[in-house]
Structures are given as structure tokens and as C-alpha cells.
Amino acid sequence: MSWLKRLRVDTFTLALLATVALAWKFPLQGAPAQWMDDFTDLAIAALFFLHGARLSREAILAGMLHWRLHLVIFASTFILFPLLGLALKPLSGHLLTPELYLGLLFLCTLPSTVQSSIAFTSMAGGNVPAAVCSASASSLLGVFLTPLLLSALAGAHGGMADPTEAIGKIMLQLLVPFVAGHFLRRWIGGWVERQRAVLRYTDQGTVLLVVYTAFSASMNSGLWQSTPLLALYVVIAVCALLLAVVMAATTFAARRLGFSREDEIAIVFCGSKKSLATGVPMAKILFATGALGAIVLPVMIFHQIQLIVCAQLAQRYARKAAGRAELEQAAD
């Protein structure tokens, strides 16, 4: 593995790329795809259960009360991203079709993703309680804010058919396991702490499951085959640019405002992500079926880019933290 170290390519990034290749070559269809979706839901619930069991009551309260951090994340998700989407308007009708530009606007109004934001924050050694609170709240707010923001930016009209049902699903999949794990902490907290090194792979495994199911779905829908090559290149470049600008802005804001390293990690990962799991159901409600493929395409591309980039960044944060710990141990 020495050649991997020289290239500074970590094994998890290689696992991500291998997962993408596997989904491209062998996408799940039919009943197996549904089974994998159900299994991924269980893995996500298990992830939140374990996070609930790991965190103390004091840590959860500190995460909820960290209002400055939450404001920075929400400003990035629901203000900075939409403004960047408006700045891309000159591309509409030239390098981008109107449908693809509308898809980029839709992407910019979506809430932050939940499971991968928390998983990457945990992998990087960030403020997990704050990430849990911000990412979960972002998903709840997005149920209402995404249609309103998109209507204001694009002049489109639409809304959620039943926002209470969406909120109920989010709470059932994410918050209920988290609360259950936390209340069982008294009995299982010690075991979870002792197995922390092994349970780290729960975070990584969940991300790999999400990547595989997302890429399988995109291959089965035919999005990659029906999009002109030039338009695809432009969308990929714009999505990468959006992610780079927001990551740079959130990093700068976190350091400028004096946040700790752990808080910076939560801000960067929660403030720069967009949710595919929330976006696709919303798109089916907000848009006509004829334009749905082009509108969802930027969300799917951005999702894949953010997973790969954030995996690399999380490993970089973790390596830096390990290096500092070794130096401090040597100094002692």
C-alpha cells in the first residue's frame, strides 16, 4: 500500500470509485433495487442510533444551543446557494438549456443532505452534535423553503402535497433512531465507546450504500444516455464550481468568525451539501414529468461530486488531526 500513500489516495476514496464503477456496470433493478433501498434505510437508521448512543446529554444540548454555527450553515444553504444560482442565469439558453438551468436553480434551493453530512463530519472528527441538529433542521426547513425559494427565483409555482407526511418520514428515519440510541446510552454507551474504532466503518459503509443506490437509480433512469455530451460537461463543471465556491466560502467564514476546528468541519460539510434523497421526491411534485429528467440531472451530478470530494476532504481533516495528536503525544 506504499504507492497509495505516495499518491495520497486513501482507500476509502478508492472504495467510492469502485462503488461507482460497480453501479455503472451492474446497476440494481426491480426487486433487488427495492431491497437495497430498504437496507440502506436500515443502515441510515443504525447510523443515527449509534450516534445517539455515543453522544452525552450535555453534548446534544451544546449542539442545539450553538446558534451561531446553525445560522452560518442555514445562510450557506438557503441564501448563498440561491444567489449563486441566480448568477448562473446568463448560461441559460446558451450553454445550458432552460430546463437544465431550472434544474440548477432547483439544486441551489434544496436543503442540506443529512446522513452523509453527519457521516463525513464524524469521519473528519468534527462537531457531530451540531451537525445532527443543523442537517436535520435543514431537511425540515427545506420542505417549506425549497418551493418558496424556487418560486421566487424562477417564477415557477408548486408546493408540497403533504409537508406533514414528509416531516413524519424524516423524523421516523432519522430522529426516532437517534433518540432511541440516546435513551439506551445508559446500558449500551460503554460498549459503543469501546467499539468506536470498529463502528467507524458504519459511517463509511452507509456512504458507500448511498453512492451505489444513487448511481444505480441514475443508470436505470437513462439520464446519462439521453443528455447531450456538451451539456453534460457544462453541468458537471458548474456543479463542481458551485461546490468549490461554497466550500471556500464556508471555510473562510468559519475561520473569520473564530469557530473551532470541530465547528469548522460541521459548517463546511453541512453548509456545502445538497440532498438527493429530498430533491427527487420534491421534483416529482414540483415539475411536469416531461422536464423532470433534465431538472433532476444537476442534483444527481452534484450529489456524486460532493460525495467524492467530501470523502477526500474528510480523510484530509482526519489525517491532520492524527498528526497533531501524535505530535502532542511525543511532546508529553
Coordinates of C-alpha atoms in Angstrom, one line a residue, residues 22-232:
L22 CA -19.9 -1.3 -9.8
A23 CA -23.2 0.6 -10.1
W24 CA -22.3 1.7 -13.6
K25 CA -21.6 -1.9 -14.7
F26 CA -24.2 -3.7 -12.5
P27 CA -27.0 -1.3 -11.6
L28 CA -29.7 -2.8 -9.4
Q29 CA -33.1 -3.1 -10.9
G30 CA -36.5 -4.3 -9.9
A31 CA -36.9 -6.1 -6.6
P32 CA -33.2 -6.1 -5.7
A33 CA -33.1 -2.4 -6.1
Q34 CA -36.0 -2.1 -3.7
W35 CA -34.3 -4.4 -1.2
M36 CA -31.2 -2.4 -1.3
D37 CA -33.2 0.8 -0.8
D38 CA -34.8 -0.8 2.3
F39 CA -31.4 -2.0 3.5
T40 CA -29.9 1.5 3.1
D41 CA -32.7 2.9 5.1
L42 CA -31.9 0.5 7.9
A43 CA -28.2 1.4 7.7
I44 CA -29.1 5.1 8.0
A45 CA -31.3 4.4 11.0
A46 CA -28.5 2.3 12.5
L47 CA -26.1 5.2 11.9
F48 CA -28.3 7.6 13.8
F49 CA -29.0 5.0 16.5
L50 CA -25.2 4.7 17.1
H51 CA -24.7 8.5 17.1
G52 CA -27.5 8.8 19.7
A53 CA -25.8 6.2 21.8
R54 CA -22.4 7.9 21.5
L55 CA -23.4 11.4 22.5
S56 CA -23.9 12.6 26.0
R57 CA -26.9 14.7 27.0
E58 CA -24.5 17.7 27.5
A59 CA -23.1 17.3 24.0
I60 CA -26.6 17.2 22.5
L61 CA -27.7 20.4 24.3
A62 CA -24.5 22.1 23.3
G63 CA -25.2 21.2 19.7
M64 CA -28.7 22.5 19.9
L65 CA -27.7 25.8 21.5
H66 CA -24.8 26.5 19.1
W67 CA -27.0 29.1 17.2
R68 CA -24.1 31.0 15.6
L69 CA -23.0 27.8 13.8
H70 CA -26.5 26.9 12.7
L71 CA -27.0 30.4 11.3
V72 CA -23.9 30.1 9.2
I73 CA -25.0 26.8 7.8
F74 CA -28.5 27.9 7.0
A75 CA -27.2 31.1 5.4
S76 CA -25.0 29.0 3.1
T77 CA -27.8 26.5 2.3
F78 CA -30.7 28.9 1.7
I79 CA -29.1 32.3 0.9
L80 CA -25.6 31.8 -0.7
F81 CA -26.5 28.8 -2.9
P82 CA -29.7 30.6 -4.3
L83 CA -27.7 33.7 -5.0
L84 CA -25.1 31.7 -6.9
G85 CA -27.9 30.0 -8.8
L86 CA -29.1 33.5 -10.0
A87 CA -25.6 34.4 -11.0
L88 CA -25.7 31.5 -13.5
K89 CA -28.7 32.9 -15.4
P90 CA -26.6 34.1 -18.3
L91 CA -25.8 30.5 -19.2
S92 CA -29.5 29.7 -19.7
G93 CA -30.3 29.5 -23.4
H94 CA -26.6 29.3 -24.4
L95 CA -24.5 26.6 -22.8
L96 CA -27.5 25.3 -20.8
T97 CA -31.0 24.6 -21.9
P98 CA -33.7 26.4 -19.9
E99 CA -34.6 23.0 -18.3
L100 CA -31.1 22.4 -17.2
Y101 CA -30.8 25.9 -15.7
L102 CA -34.1 25.4 -13.9
G103 CA -32.5 22.2 -12.5
L104 CA -29.5 24.1 -11.3
L105 CA -31.8 26.6 -9.6
F106 CA -33.7 23.7 -8.0
L107 CA -30.4 22.3 -6.8
C108 CA -29.5 25.6 -5.2
T109 CA -32.7 25.8 -3.2
L110 CA -32.6 22.2 -1.8
P111 CA -31.8 21.6 1.9
S112 CA -28.6 20.0 3.1
T113 CA -28.2 16.3 3.0
V114 CA -28.4 14.6 6.4
Q115 CA -26.8 11.2 6.6
S116 CA -23.7 11.9 4.5
S117 CA -23.1 15.3 6.2
I118 CA -23.1 13.7 9.6
A119 CA -21.1 10.7 8.4
F120 CA -18.4 12.9 6.9
T121 CA -18.4 15.2 9.9
S122 CA -17.8 12.2 12.1
M123 CA -15.1 10.8 9.9
A124 CA -13.3 14.1 9.9
G125 CA -13.5 14.5 13.7
G126 CA -15.9 17.4 13.7
N127 CA -18.8 18.6 15.9
V128 CA -21.3 15.7 15.3
P129 CA -24.0 17.0 17.7
A130 CA -24.1 20.3 15.9
A131 CA -24.1 18.5 12.5
V132 CA -27.0 16.4 13.6
C133 CA -29.0 19.4 14.7
S134 CA -28.2 21.5 11.6
A135 CA -28.6 18.8 9.0
S136 CA -31.9 17.6 10.4
A137 CA -33.3 21.1 10.8
S138 CA -32.2 21.9 7.3
S139 CA -34.2 19.0 5.9
L140 CA -37.3 20.1 7.9
L141 CA -37.0 23.7 6.7
G142 CA -36.4 22.6 3.1
V143 CA -39.8 21.0 2.9
F144 CA -41.2 24.6 3.1
L145 CA -38.4 26.8 1.9
T146 CA -37.4 25.0 -1.3
P147 CA -40.8 25.5 -3.1
L148 CA -41.0 29.1 -1.9
L149 CA -37.4 30.0 -2.9
L150 CA -37.8 28.3 -6.3
S151 CA -41.0 30.1 -7.0
A152 CA -39.3 33.5 -6.1
L153 CA -36.2 32.8 -8.2
A154 CA -37.7 31.1 -11.2
G155 CA -41.3 32.3 -11.2
A156 CA -42.4 28.6 -11.0
H157 CA -45.4 27.7 -8.9
G158 CA -45.7 24.5 -7.0
G159 CA -45.7 23.1 -3.5
M160 CA -45.5 20.1 -1.3
A161 CA -48.6 17.9 -1.5
D162 CA -48.4 16.9 2.2
P163 CA -45.5 18.5 4.1
T164 CA -46.6 16.9 7.4
E165 CA -46.1 13.5 5.8
A166 CA -42.5 14.5 4.7
I167 CA -41.7 15.7 8.2
G168 CA -43.1 12.4 9.6
K169 CA -40.8 10.3 7.3
I170 CA -37.7 12.4 8.3
M171 CA -38.5 12.0 12.0
L172 CA -39.2 8.3 11.6
Q173 CA -36.0 7.5 9.8
L174 CA -33.6 9.9 11.5
L175 CA -34.7 11.4 14.7
V176 CA -36.5 8.4 16.2
P177 CA -33.4 6.1 16.0
F178 CA -31.2 8.9 17.3
V179 CA -33.5 9.5 20.3
A180 CA -33.8 5.7 20.9
G181 CA -30.0 5.3 20.9
H182 CA -29.6 8.2 23.2
F183 CA -32.1 6.9 25.8
L184 CA -30.3 3.5 25.6
R185 CA -26.9 5.1 26.2
R186 CA -27.1 4.2 29.9
W187 CA -26.9 0.5 29.0
I188 CA -25.0 0.4 25.7
G189 CA -23.0 3.6 25.8
G190 CA -19.9 1.9 27.3
W191 CA -19.9 -0.8 24.6
V192 CA -20.3 1.7 21.8
E193 CA -17.3 3.7 23.1
R194 CA -15.2 0.6 23.3
Q195 CA -16.1 -0.3 19.7
R196 CA -15.6 3.2 18.3
A197 CA -12.7 2.2 16.1
V198 CA -14.8 -0.6 14.6
L199 CA -18.0 1.3 14.3
R200 CA -16.2 4.0 12.3
Y201 CA -16.9 1.7 9.3
T202 CA -20.6 2.2 9.9
D203 CA -20.3 5.8 8.7
Q204 CA -18.2 4.8 5.7
G205 CA -20.4 1.8 4.8
T206 CA -23.5 4.0 4.9
V207 CA -21.9 6.4 2.5
L208 CA -21.0 3.6 0.1
L209 CA -24.6 2.3 0.2
V210 CA -26.0 5.7 -0.7
V211 CA -23.5 6.1 -3.6
Y212 CA -24.3 2.6 -5.0
T213 CA -28.1 3.1 -4.8
A214 CA -27.9 6.6 -6.2
F215 CA -25.8 5.6 -9.2
S216 CA -27.9 2.6 -9.9
A217 CA -31.0 4.7 -10.0
S218 CA -29.4 7.2 -12.4
M219 CA -28.2 4.4 -14.7
N220 CA -31.7 2.8 -14.7
S221 CA -33.4 6.1 -15.5
G222 CA -31.3 6.6 -18.6
L223 CA -30.2 10.1 -17.6
W224 CA -26.7 9.6 -18.7
Q225 CA -27.6 8.3 -22.1
S226 CA -30.2 10.9 -23.0
T227 CA -28.2 14.0 -22.2
P228 CA -26.0 15.7 -24.9
L229 CA -22.3 15.4 -24.1
L230 CA -21.5 19.1 -24.2
A231 CA -24.4 19.9 -21.9
L232 CA -23.3 17.2 -19.5

